[in-house]
mmCIF file of C-alpha atoms and ligand atoms in Angstrom:
data_model
loop_
_atom_site.group_PDB
_atom_site.id
_atom_site.type_symbol
_atom_site.label_atom_id
_atom_site.label_comp_id
_atom_site.label_asym_id
_atom_site.label_seq_id
_atom_site.Cartn_x
_atom_site.Cartn_y
_atom_site.Cartn_z
ATOM 1 C CA MET A 121 -0.595 -13.701 13.007
ATOM 2 C CA SER A 122 1.400 -16.773 14.103
ATOM 3 C CA LEU A 123 -1.552 -18.731 12.677
ATOM 4 C CA PHE A 124 0.141 -18.582 9.272
ATOM 5 C CA GLY A 125 3.759 -18.194 10.322
ATOM 6 C CA LEU A 126 6.080 -15.447 11.487
ATOM 7 C CA SER A 127 7.182 -14.251 8.060
ATOM 8 C CA LEU A 128 3.597 -13.332 7.121
ATOM 9 C CA GLY A 129 3.227 -11.409 10.380
ATOM 10 C CA ARG A 130 6.428 -9.514 9.672
ATOM 11 C CA LEU A 131 5.250 -8.677 6.138
ATOM 12 C CA ILE A 132 1.898 -7.343 7.396
ATOM 13 C CA GLU A 133 3.675 -5.258 10.029
ATOM 14 C CA ALA A 134 6.079 -3.869 7.414
ATOM 15 C CA LEU A 135 3.215 -2.953 5.062
ATOM 16 C CA CYS A 136 1.585 -0.984 7.880
ATOM 17 C CA CYS A 137 4.386 1.584 7.574
ATOM 18 C CA LEU A 138 2.937 2.744 4.238
ATOM 19 C CA PRO A 139 0.859 5.943 4.441
ATOM 20 C CA GLY A 140 -2.870 5.219 4.544
ATOM 21 C CA VAL A 141 -2.397 1.500 5.195
ATOM 22 C CA GLY A 142 -3.830 0.043 8.422
ATOM 23 C CA PRO A 143 -3.588 -3.539 9.744
ATOM 24 C CA LYS A 144 -6.661 -4.670 7.796
ATOM 25 C CA SER A 145 -5.523 -3.461 4.378
ATOM 26 C CA ALA A 146 -1.940 -4.550 5.117
ATOM 27 C CA GLN A 147 -3.272 -8.065 5.669
ATOM 28 C CA ARG A 148 -5.260 -7.877 2.459
ATOM 29 C CA MET A 149 -2.153 -6.733 0.567
ATOM 30 C CA ALA A 150 0.012 -9.488 2.065
ATOM 31 C CA PHE A 151 -2.490 -12.208 1.187
ATOM 32 C CA TYR A 152 -2.865 -10.783 -2.293
ATOM 33 C CA LEU A 153 0.899 -10.759 -2.926
ATOM 34 C CA LEU A 154 1.402 -14.274 -1.558
ATOM 35 C CA GLU A 155 -1.728 -15.821 -3.077
ATOM 36 C CA SER A 156 -2.410 -14.085 -6.325
ATOM 37 C CA ASN A 157 0.588 -12.076 -7.455
ATOM 38 C CA ARG A 158 3.950 -13.447 -6.312
ATOM 39 C CA GLU A 159 5.596 -12.034 -9.414
ATOM 40 C CA GLY A 160 4.304 -8.580 -8.509
ATOM 41 C CA GLY A 161 5.606 -9.100 -4.996
ATOM 42 C CA GLN A 162 9.097 -9.963 -6.239
ATOM 43 C CA ARG A 163 9.023 -6.954 -8.569
ATOM 44 C CA LEU A 164 7.953 -4.680 -5.719
ATOM 45 C CA ALA A 165 10.728 -5.899 -3.407
ATOM 46 C CA GLN A 166 13.361 -5.462 -6.125
ATOM 47 C CA ALA A 167 12.071 -2.034 -7.181
ATOM 48 C CA LEU A 168 12.091 -0.904 -3.569
ATOM 49 C CA LEU A 169 15.657 -2.062 -2.965
ATOM 50 C CA GLU A 170 16.811 -0.513 -6.235
ATOM 51 C CA ALA A 171 15.142 2.841 -5.553
ATOM 52 C CA LEU A 172 16.455 2.949 -1.975
ATOM 53 C CA ASP A 173 19.909 2.244 -3.332
ATOM 54 C CA LYS A 174 19.888 4.666 -6.279
ATOM 55 C CA MET A 175 17.718 7.592 -5.259
ATOM 56 C CA THR A 176 19.515 10.400 -3.501
ATOM 57 C CA HIS A 177 19.024 14.153 -3.391
ATOM 58 C CA CYS A 178 20.218 16.718 -5.904
ATOM 59 C CA GLN A 179 23.108 18.661 -4.344
ATOM 60 C CA THR A 180 21.729 21.899 -5.773
ATOM 61 C CA CYS A 181 17.953 21.801 -5.319
ATOM 62 C CA ARG A 182 17.516 18.847 -2.897
ATOM 63 C CA ILE A 183 15.011 17.110 -5.147
ATOM 64 C CA LEU A 184 14.938 13.293 -5.331
ATOM 65 C CA SER A 185 17.400 12.268 -8.014
ATOM 66 C CA GLU A 186 19.583 9.359 -9.091
ATOM 67 C CA THR A 187 22.444 11.761 -9.770
ATOM 68 C CA ASP A 188 24.168 14.517 -7.765
ATOM 69 C CA LEU A 189 22.774 17.050 -10.220
ATOM 70 C CA CYS A 190 19.121 16.428 -11.104
ATOM 71 C CA SER A 191 17.778 16.632 -14.648
ATOM 72 C CA LEU A 192 16.115 19.991 -13.927
ATOM 73 C CA CYS A 193 19.277 21.587 -12.532
ATOM 74 C CA ALA A 194 21.314 20.080 -15.364
ATOM 75 C CA ASP A 195 19.024 21.574 -18.025
ATOM 76 C CA SER A 196 20.892 24.679 -19.246
ATOM 77 C CA ARG A 197 17.775 25.993 -21.051
ATOM 78 C CA ARG A 198 16.027 26.666 -17.742
ATOM 79 C CA ASP A 199 16.191 30.245 -16.446
ATOM 80 C CA HIS A 200 18.626 30.713 -13.544
ATOM 81 C CA GLY A 201 16.931 34.012 -12.709
ATOM 82 C CA GLN A 202 13.761 32.449 -11.295
ATOM 83 C CA LEU A 203 13.790 30.183 -8.266
ATOM 84 C CA CYS A 204 10.635 28.408 -7.180
ATOM 85 C CA VAL A 205 10.684 27.115 -3.600
ATOM 86 C CA VAL A 206 8.449 24.158 -2.740
ATOM 87 C CA GLU A 207 8.049 21.791 0.182
ATOM 88 C CA MET A 208 8.249 18.396 -1.546
ATOM 89 C CA PRO A 209 9.502 16.767 -4.776
ATOM 90 C CA SER A 210 5.897 15.895 -5.642
ATOM 91 C CA ASP A 211 5.154 19.650 -5.683
ATOM 92 C CA VAL A 212 7.811 20.106 -8.384
ATOM 93 C CA GLN A 213 6.112 17.414 -10.396
ATOM 94 C CA ALA A 214 2.696 19.050 -9.949
ATOM 95 C CA ILE A 215 4.046 22.435 -11.112
ATOM 96 C CA GLU A 216 5.893 20.894 -14.061
ATOM 97 C CA GLN A 217 2.690 19.187 -15.183
ATOM 98 C CA ALA A 218 0.353 22.138 -14.635
ATOM 99 C CA THR A 219 2.368 25.178 -15.732
ATOM 100 C CA ASN A 220 4.934 26.225 -18.303
ATOM 101 C CA TYR A 221 7.353 27.452 -15.643
ATOM 102 C CA ALA A 222 10.892 27.156 -16.972
ATOM 103 C CA GLY A 223 12.978 28.422 -14.065
ATOM 104 C CA ARG A 224 14.764 26.616 -11.281
ATOM 105 C CA TYR A 225 13.572 24.946 -8.087
ATOM 106 C CA PHE A 226 14.531 24.536 -4.492
ATOM 107 C CA VAL A 227 12.936 21.730 -2.482
ATOM 108 C CA LEU A 228 12.762 22.277 1.270
ATOM 109 C CA MET A 229 11.741 18.685 2.047
ATOM 110 C CA GLY A 230 9.249 19.961 4.577
ATOM 111 C CA HIS A 231 8.226 23.184 6.281
ATOM 112 C CA LEU A 232 9.214 25.070 9.414
ATOM 113 C CA SER A 233 7.651 23.310 12.377
ATOM 114 C CA PRO A 234 9.292 24.344 15.647
ATOM 115 C CA LEU A 235 7.088 22.001 17.700
ATOM 116 C CA ASP A 236 8.438 19.030 15.729
ATOM 117 C CA GLY A 237 11.984 20.360 15.940
ATOM 118 C CA VAL A 238 12.099 21.265 12.239
ATOM 119 C CA GLY A 239 14.115 24.473 11.978
ATOM 120 C CA PRO A 240 15.802 26.314 9.105
ATOM 121 C CA GLU A 241 18.844 23.960 9.045
ATOM 122 C CA ALA A 242 16.727 20.849 8.395
ATOM 123 C CA LEU A 243 15.140 22.624 5.418
ATOM 124 C CA GLY A 244 18.492 23.529 3.887
ATOM 125 C CA MET A 245 18.011 27.270 4.375
ATOM 126 C CA ASP A 246 21.797 27.774 4.405
ATOM 127 C CA LEU A 247 22.053 26.134 0.964
ATOM 128 C CA LEU A 248 19.130 28.276 -0.190
ATOM 129 C CA ALA A 249 20.764 31.439 1.150
ATOM 130 C CA LYS A 250 23.984 30.562 -0.699
ATOM 131 C CA ARG A 251 22.031 30.207 -3.932
ATOM 132 C CA LEU A 252 20.373 33.578 -3.324
ATOM 133 C CA ASP A 253 23.857 35.057 -2.853
ATOM 134 C CA THR A 254 25.503 33.526 -5.911
ATOM 135 C CA ASP A 255 22.915 32.541 -8.547
ATOM 136 C CA GLN A 256 21.907 36.059 -9.695
ATOM 137 C CA ILE A 257 18.265 35.344 -8.967
ATOM 138 C CA ARG A 258 15.717 37.988 -10.022
ATOM 139 C CA GLU A 259 12.611 36.399 -8.492
ATOM 140 C CA VAL A 260 11.910 33.926 -5.728
ATOM 141 C CA ILE A 261 8.538 32.244 -6.223
ATOM 142 C CA LEU A 262 7.178 30.898 -2.958
ATOM 143 C CA ALA A 263 5.097 27.816 -3.704
ATOM 144 C CA THR A 264 4.978 26.251 -0.261
ATOM 145 C CA ASN A 265 1.596 24.872 0.797
ATOM 146 C CA LEU A 266 -1.096 27.379 1.814
ATOM 147 C CA THR A 267 -1.168 25.976 5.321
ATOM 148 C CA VAL A 268 -0.110 27.732 8.530
ATOM 149 C CA GLU A 269 3.327 26.078 8.398
ATOM 150 C CA GLY A 270 3.681 26.688 4.662
ATOM 151 C CA GLU A 271 2.835 30.374 5.120
ATOM 152 C CA ALA A 272 5.311 30.741 7.990
ATOM 153 C CA THR A 273 7.982 29.060 5.878
ATOM 154 C CA ALA A 274 7.209 31.356 2.922
ATOM 155 C CA TYR A 275 7.466 34.381 5.211
ATOM 156 C CA TYR A 276 10.849 33.197 6.512
ATOM 157 C CA ILE A 277 12.185 32.786 2.967
ATOM 158 C CA SER A 278 10.747 36.122 1.816
ATOM 159 C CA GLU A 279 12.865 37.773 4.520
ATOM 160 C CA LEU A 280 15.965 35.955 3.251
ATOM 161 C CA ALA A 281 15.251 37.157 -0.291
ATOM 162 C CA GLN A 282 14.198 40.703 0.489
ATOM 163 C CA THR A 283 17.283 41.487 2.608
ATOM 164 C CA ARG A 284 19.177 40.612 -0.587
ATOM 165 C CA GLY A 285 16.946 42.873 -2.682
ATOM 166 C CA ILE A 286 15.387 39.977 -4.589
ATOM 167 C CA THR A 287 11.769 40.224 -5.765
ATOM 168 C CA THR A 288 9.579 37.728 -3.932
ATOM 169 C CA THR A 289 6.225 36.375 -5.144
ATOM 170 C CA ARG A 290 3.727 33.980 -3.603
ATOM 171 C CA ILE A 291 1.463 31.715 -5.649
ATOM 172 C CA ALA A 292 -2.070 33.121 -5.587
ATOM 173 C CA HIS A 293 -4.757 32.183 -3.140
ATOM 174 C CA GLY A 294 -6.753 30.142 -5.567
ATOM 175 C CA VAL A 295 -5.606 26.991 -3.959
ATOM 176 C CA PRO A 296 -8.043 26.431 -1.069
ATOM 177 C CA LEU A 297 -6.685 27.266 2.380
ATOM 178 C CA GLY A 298 -5.342 24.188 4.111
ATOM 179 C CA GLY A 299 -4.951 22.511 0.733
ATOM 180 C CA GLU A 300 -1.853 20.557 -0.212
ATOM 181 C CA LEU A 301 -0.391 21.257 -3.629
ATOM 182 C CA GLU A 302 -0.114 17.730 -4.854
ATOM 183 C CA PHE A 303 -3.873 17.170 -4.514
ATOM 184 C CA ILE A 304 -4.982 20.313 -6.367
ATOM 185 C CA ASP A 305 -6.302 19.925 -9.900
ATOM 186 C CA SER A 306 -4.019 21.210 -12.651
ATOM 187 C CA ASN A 307 -6.263 24.120 -13.693
ATOM 188 C CA THR A 308 -6.511 25.642 -10.239
ATOM 189 C CA LEU A 309 -2.801 25.195 -9.678
ATOM 190 C CA SER A 310 -1.960 26.697 -13.058
ATOM 191 C CA HIS A 311 -4.213 29.694 -12.340
ATOM 192 C CA ALA A 312 -2.716 30.181 -8.897
ATOM 193 C CA PHE A 313 0.765 29.992 -10.375
ATOM 194 C CA GLN A 314 -0.014 32.567 -13.081
ATOM 195 C CA SER A 315 -1.559 35.078 -10.690
ATOM 196 C CA ARG A 316 1.233 34.986 -8.147
ATOM 197 C CA GLN A 317 1.522 38.265 -6.184
ATOM 198 C CA HIS A 318 4.449 40.384 -5.083
ATOM 199 C CA LEU A 319 4.983 40.117 -1.340
ATOM 200 C CA MET B 2 8.229 9.922 -13.838
ATOM 201 C CA SER B 3 11.635 10.269 -15.495
ATOM 202 C CA LEU B 4 11.690 13.673 -13.774
ATOM 203 C CA PHE B 5 13.154 11.981 -10.715
ATOM 204 C CA GLY B 6 14.814 8.974 -12.334
ATOM 205 C CA LEU B 7 13.831 5.575 -13.666
ATOM 206 C CA SER B 8 14.107 3.680 -10.401
ATOM 207 C CA LEU B 9 11.440 5.869 -8.806
ATOM 208 C CA GLY B 10 9.149 5.278 -11.771
ATOM 209 C CA ARG B 11 9.659 1.542 -11.443
ATOM 210 C CA LEU B 12 8.899 1.652 -7.722
ATOM 211 C CA ILE B 13 5.660 3.580 -8.286
ATOM 212 C CA GLU B 14 4.632 1.140 -10.984
ATOM 213 C CA ALA B 15 5.384 -1.823 -8.715
ATOM 214 C CA LEU B 16 3.370 -0.316 -5.846
ATOM 215 C CA CYS B 17 0.366 -0.001 -8.177
ATOM 216 C CA CYS B 18 0.053 -3.791 -8.128
ATOM 217 C CA LEU B 19 -1.159 -3.636 -4.508
ATOM 218 C CA PRO B 20 -4.953 -3.934 -4.104
ATOM 219 C CA GLY B 21 -6.603 -0.544 -3.617
ATOM 220 C CA VAL B 22 -3.494 1.404 -4.657
ATOM 221 C CA GLY B 23 -3.733 3.700 -7.701
ATOM 222 C CA PRO B 24 -0.977 5.789 -9.339
ATOM 223 C CA LYS B 25 -1.574 8.735 -6.997
ATOM 224 C CA SER B 26 -1.298 6.816 -3.738
ATOM 225 C CA ALA B 27 1.566 4.722 -5.158
ATOM 226 C CA GLN B 28 3.455 7.959 -5.779
ATOM 227 C CA ARG B 29 2.651 9.131 -2.264
ATOM 228 C CA MET B 30 3.925 5.834 -0.846
ATOM 229 C CA ALA B 31 7.123 5.926 -2.906
ATOM 230 C CA PHE B 32 7.942 9.487 -1.847
ATOM 231 C CA TYR B 33 7.175 8.607 1.754
ATOM 232 C CA LEU B 34 9.487 5.580 1.743
ATOM 233 C CA LEU B 35 12.334 7.431 0.005
ATOM 234 C CA GLU B 36 11.960 10.709 1.911
ATOM 235 C CA SER B 37 10.725 9.927 5.354
ATOM 236 C CA ASN B 38 11.107 6.240 6.136
ATOM 237 C CA ARG B 39 13.978 4.530 4.322
ATOM 238 C CA GLU B 40 14.375 2.118 7.209
ATOM 239 C CA GLY B 41 10.729 1.100 6.840
ATOM 240 C CA GLY B 42 11.314 0.673 3.107
ATOM 241 C CA GLN B 43 14.268 -1.641 3.686
ATOM 242 C CA ARG B 44 12.258 -3.611 6.235
ATOM 243 C CA LEU B 45 9.346 -3.917 3.798
ATOM 244 C CA ALA B 46 11.543 -5.177 0.966
ATOM 245 C CA GLN B 47 13.219 -7.750 3.224
ATOM 246 C CA ALA B 48 9.924 -8.899 4.773
ATOM 247 C CA LEU B 49 8.442 -9.304 1.313
ATOM 248 C CA LEU B 50 11.361 -11.368 0.011
ATOM 249 C CA GLU B 51 11.371 -13.495 3.158
ATOM 250 C CA ALA B 52 7.614 -14.157 3.056
ATOM 251 C CA LEU B 53 7.708 -14.970 -0.667
ATOM 252 C CA ASP B 54 10.539 -17.385 0.037
ATOM 253 C CA LYS B 55 9.118 -19.085 3.132
ATOM 254 C CA MET B 56 5.334 -19.074 2.754
ATOM 255 C CA THR B 57 3.904 -22.071 0.974
ATOM 256 C CA HIS B 58 0.615 -23.961 1.299
ATOM 257 C CA CYS B 59 -0.261 -26.673 3.807
ATOM 258 C CA GLN B 60 -0.387 -30.008 1.959
ATOM 259 C CA THR B 61 -3.518 -30.985 3.871
ATOM 260 C CA CYS B 62 -5.730 -27.897 4.050
ATOM 261 C CA ARG B 63 -4.066 -25.572 1.506
ATOM 262 C CA ILE B 64 -3.790 -22.697 3.969
ATOM 263 C CA LEU B 65 -0.772 -20.362 3.808
ATOM 264 C CA SER B 66 1.953 -21.900 5.949
ATOM 265 C CA GLU B 67 5.710 -21.961 6.386
ATOM 266 C CA THR B 68 5.608 -25.728 6.790
ATOM 267 C CA ASP B 69 4.111 -28.611 4.777
ATOM 268 C CA LEU B 70 1.712 -29.241 7.641
ATOM 269 C CA CYS B 71 0.195 -26.046 9.069
ATOM 270 C CA SER B 72 -0.159 -25.390 12.802
ATOM 271 C CA LEU B 73 -3.919 -26.058 12.663
ATOM 272 C CA CYS B 74 -3.559 -29.413 10.897
ATOM 273 C CA ALA B 75 -0.682 -30.350 13.196
ATOM 274 C CA ASP B 76 -2.761 -29.664 16.325
ATOM 275 C CA SER B 77 -3.906 -33.119 17.497
ATOM 276 C CA ARG B 78 -6.459 -31.590 19.899
ATOM 277 C CA ARG B 79 -8.608 -30.360 17.001
ATOM 278 C CA ASP B 80 -11.557 -32.559 15.999
ATOM 279 C CA HIS B 81 -10.995 -34.517 12.776
ATOM 280 C CA GLY B 82 -14.743 -35.112 12.513
ATOM 281 C CA GLN B 83 -15.591 -31.538 11.520
ATOM 282 C CA LEU B 84 -14.289 -29.935 8.356
ATOM 283 C CA CYS B 85 -14.928 -26.264 7.668
ATOM 284 C CA VAL B 86 -14.479 -25.225 4.033
ATOM 285 C CA VAL B 87 -13.600 -21.587 3.300
ATOM 286 C CA GLU B 88 -12.465 -19.591 0.304
ATOM 287 C CA MET B 89 -9.377 -17.836 1.667
ATOM 288 C CA PRO B 90 -6.810 -18.108 4.478
ATOM 289 C CA SER B 91 -8.086 -14.808 5.876
ATOM 290 C CA ASP B 92 -11.491 -16.489 6.367
ATOM 291 C CA VAL B 93 -9.829 -19.090 8.599
ATOM 292 C CA GLN B 94 -8.354 -16.293 10.612
ATOM 293 C CA ALA B 95 -11.734 -14.554 10.908
ATOM 294 C CA ILE B 96 -13.418 -17.757 12.120
ATOM 295 C CA GLU B 97 -10.616 -18.529 14.575
ATOM 296 C CA GLN B 98 -10.958 -15.059 16.054
ATOM 297 C CA ALA B 99 -14.768 -14.949 16.152
ATOM 298 C CA THR B 100 -15.802 -18.480 17.165
ATOM 299 C CA ASN B 101 -14.698 -21.361 19.375
ATOM 300 C CA TYR B 102 -14.671 -23.798 16.454
ATOM 301 C CA ALA B 103 -12.144 -26.528 17.142
ATOM 302 C CA GLY B 104 -12.418 -28.713 14.043
ATOM 303 C CA ARG B 105 -10.377 -28.795 10.843
ATOM 304 C CA TYR B 106 -10.309 -26.578 7.759
ATOM 305 C CA PHE B 107 -10.032 -26.795 4.022
ATOM 306 C CA VAL B 108 -9.091 -23.653 2.091
ATOM 307 C CA LEU B 109 -10.255 -23.525 -1.525
ATOM 308 C CA MET B 110 -8.140 -20.474 -2.419
ATOM 309 C CA GLY B 111 -11.064 -19.035 -4.373
ATOM 310 C CA HIS B 112 -14.479 -20.050 -5.588
ATOM 311 C CA LEU B 113 -15.930 -21.715 -8.669
ATOM 312 C CA SER B 114 -15.961 -19.178 -11.468
ATOM 313 C CA PRO B 115 -16.382 -20.827 -14.884
ATOM 314 C CA LEU B 116 -16.162 -17.480 -16.703
ATOM 315 C CA ASP B 117 -12.692 -16.907 -15.248
ATOM 316 C CA GLY B 118 -11.699 -20.499 -15.944
ATOM 317 C CA VAL B 119 -11.710 -21.455 -12.251
ATOM 318 C CA GLY B 120 -13.010 -25.011 -12.072
ATOM 319 C CA PRO B 121 -12.984 -27.732 -9.388
ATOM 320 C CA GLU B 122 -9.340 -28.683 -10.034
ATOM 321 C CA ALA B 123 -8.002 -25.201 -9.295
ATOM 322 C CA LEU B 124 -9.828 -25.273 -5.961
ATOM 323 C CA GLY B 125 -8.314 -28.611 -4.948
ATOM 324 C CA MET B 126 -11.637 -30.454 -5.026
ATOM 325 C CA ASP B 127 -9.824 -33.746 -5.635
ATOM 326 C CA LEU B 128 -7.790 -33.254 -2.448
ATOM 327 C CA LEU B 129 -11.018 -32.330 -0.641
ATOM 328 C CA ALA B 130 -12.787 -35.438 -1.962
ATOM 329 C CA LYS B 131 -9.881 -37.583 -0.754
ATOM 330 C CA ARG B 132 -10.216 -36.117 2.739
ATOM 331 C CA LEU B 133 -13.961 -36.797 2.685
ATOM 332 C CA ASP B 134 -13.155 -40.413 1.761
ATOM 333 C CA THR B 135 -10.470 -41.035 4.356
ATOM 334 C CA ASP B 136 -10.755 -38.618 7.288
ATOM 335 C CA GLN B 137 -13.937 -40.022 8.900
ATOM 336 C CA ILE B 138 -15.629 -36.654 8.734
ATOM 337 C CA ARG B 139 -19.041 -36.331 10.420
ATOM 338 C CA GLU B 140 -19.865 -32.795 9.308
ATOM 339 C CA VAL B 141 -18.780 -30.511 6.498
ATOM 340 C CA ILE B 142 -19.355 -26.852 7.409
ATOM 341 C CA LEU B 143 -19.650 -24.695 4.309
ATOM 342 C CA ALA B 144 -18.296 -21.232 5.129
ATOM 343 C CA THR B 145 -17.725 -19.901 1.637
ATOM 344 C CA ASN B 146 -18.809 -16.306 1.057
ATOM 345 C CA LEU B 147 -22.539 -15.593 0.725
ATOM 346 C CA THR B 148 -22.071 -14.400 -2.834
ATOM 347 C CA VAL B 149 -23.369 -16.027 -6.010
ATOM 348 C CA GLU B 150 -20.027 -17.752 -6.595
ATOM 349 C CA GLY B 151 -19.677 -18.710 -2.946
ATOM 350 C CA GLU B 152 -23.162 -20.248 -2.950
ATOM 351 C CA ALA B 153 -22.466 -22.185 -6.135
ATOM 352 C CA THR B 154 -19.224 -23.457 -4.662
ATOM 353 C CA ALA B 155 -20.998 -24.475 -1.434
ATOM 354 C CA TYR B 156 -23.612 -26.330 -3.471
ATOM 355 C CA TYR B 157 -20.912 -28.177 -5.410
ATOM 356 C CA ILE B 158 -19.202 -29.303 -2.184
ATOM 357 C CA SER B 159 -22.484 -30.280 -0.531
ATOM 358 C CA GLU B 160 -23.009 -32.719 -3.396
ATOM 359 C CA LEU B 161 -19.532 -34.180 -2.840
ATOM 360 C CA ALA B 162 -20.301 -34.647 0.853
ATOM 361 C CA GLN B 163 -23.860 -35.897 0.574
ATOM 362 C CA THR B 164 -23.025 -38.630 -1.945
ATOM 363 C CA ARG B 165 -20.689 -39.878 0.795
ATOM 364 C CA GLY B 166 -23.441 -39.644 3.411
ATOM 365 C CA ILE B 167 -21.737 -36.834 5.300
ATOM 366 C CA THR B 168 -23.842 -34.197 7.079
ATOM 367 C CA THR B 169 -23.464 -30.790 5.438
ATOM 368 C CA THR B 170 -24.164 -27.441 7.085
ATOM 369 C CA ARG B 171 -23.998 -23.879 5.781
ATOM 370 C CA ILE B 172 -23.199 -20.905 7.990
ATOM 371 C CA ALA B 173 -26.387 -18.958 8.676
ATOM 372 C CA HIS B 174 -27.628 -16.061 6.631
ATOM 373 C CA GLY B 175 -26.780 -13.481 9.215
ATOM 374 C CA VAL B 176 -23.928 -12.270 7.169
ATOM 375 C CA PRO B 177 -25.414 -9.782 4.690
ATOM 376 C CA LEU B 178 -25.878 -11.088 1.165
ATOM 377 C CA GLY B 179 -22.952 -10.177 -1.059
ATOM 378 C CA GLY B 180 -20.803 -9.671 2.042
ATOM 379 C CA GLU B 181 -17.282 -11.025 2.279
ATOM 380 C CA LEU B 182 -16.391 -12.889 5.445
ATOM 381 C CA GLU B 183 -13.225 -11.065 6.285
ATOM 382 C CA PHE B 184 -15.046 -7.726 6.541
ATOM 383 C CA ILE B 185 -17.887 -8.891 8.823
ATOM 384 C CA ASP B 186 -17.748 -7.928 12.496
ATOM 385 C CA SER B 187 -16.950 -10.748 14.921
ATOM 386 C CA ASN B 188 -20.390 -10.831 16.575
ATOM 387 C CA THR B 189 -22.321 -11.265 13.343
ATOM 388 C CA LEU B 190 -19.893 -13.894 12.129
ATOM 389 C CA SER B 191 -20.001 -15.737 15.451
ATOM 390 C CA HIS B 192 -23.812 -15.717 15.381
ATOM 391 C CA ALA B 193 -23.930 -16.927 11.783
ATOM 392 C CA PHE B 194 -21.484 -19.689 12.619
ATOM 393 C CA GLN B 195 -23.530 -20.865 15.643
ATOM 394 C CA SER B 196 -26.823 -20.981 13.753
ATOM 395 C CA ARG B 197 -25.543 -22.901 10.757
ATOM 396 C CA GLN B 198 -28.292 -24.945 9.072
ATOM 397 C CA HIS B 199 -28.443 -28.449 7.661
ATOM 398 C CA LEU B 200 -28.553 -28.438 3.889
HETATM 399 ZN ZN1 ZN C 287 18.362 19.757 -8.775
HETATM 400 ZN ZN1 ZN C 288 -3.271 -27.287 7.173
#
């Protein structure tokens, strides 16, 4: 890429870190930003720096948040008795949009994956266990993905809950096996959420 | 998106300006940068600011360049007698990679498109005409895209050249009609370049 200068090469390389973006589309994006939309490029750089600076994780549910307590955890109208456990913040968003669930959340930020060195600590299971001990939770709703890792993670958490005598449910198999929550249409997800089963 | 905070919403919106990126993949990208690759996010923001700051256009051929005279125009070994006219900087790159062309370039930064208000001035036709007058050019190679607009633009430039008695060639129809240069495989492009025809 030294044909056009080092800074363009560095930009293309940096764009390649985005999910789903290969060298060819990174190049297309770089040319577009430099040729046709410099204002958009400036806005993107600023928005990125601002988000990286401001966004942190909620101390209670681990969701992405600009504050130590996220807006969901801070909302006193939401039921403390129900705790829905998901893998990613985008799953919370999908459930909020598709259902009328009004309980609390816990975001694992991943799933158990021993081969990748992701164990219970990395998923905040100690924080989760503390909430199960102290939050007077009636029901844990397991809404991890219906993948092998998501199922194993749900099983692990169901053990945590059941040793504490807490009812545990799993969102229904209505979501296709291997499917990831954030790509399921709202109707299917809403149905699966409604027909969750006792484990 | 206020679920996670305003700065995340702004980042997702800013990512949507990238070509081929809709709200869903922008969200995926934002979560990825904030969750899994903050270092990559920082690098992207810095690379973007640096490229926007440093990249300008060559005063001679209009290609993207960090200097007033690009590396191609500054290379005294390249033949001044041949001038290849393309629509975009990425086309120059494609030709450099696919062929052994060793002449000069002129980058229009687009094509004639009266409906979008893109006329000869926006494409630097006056600068091009000045080069045709002064650079002792033997051959103008028209390598605009083989689209309706690209053909019209090639025709316009062939008139400029022929009134000055300069030989004009068009890259061969080997590239599929409607195809854009930067997405053609090297072999086809190389072949089309070799078998360019007199107009
Ligand atoms: Zn929270
Ligand atoms: Zn140049």
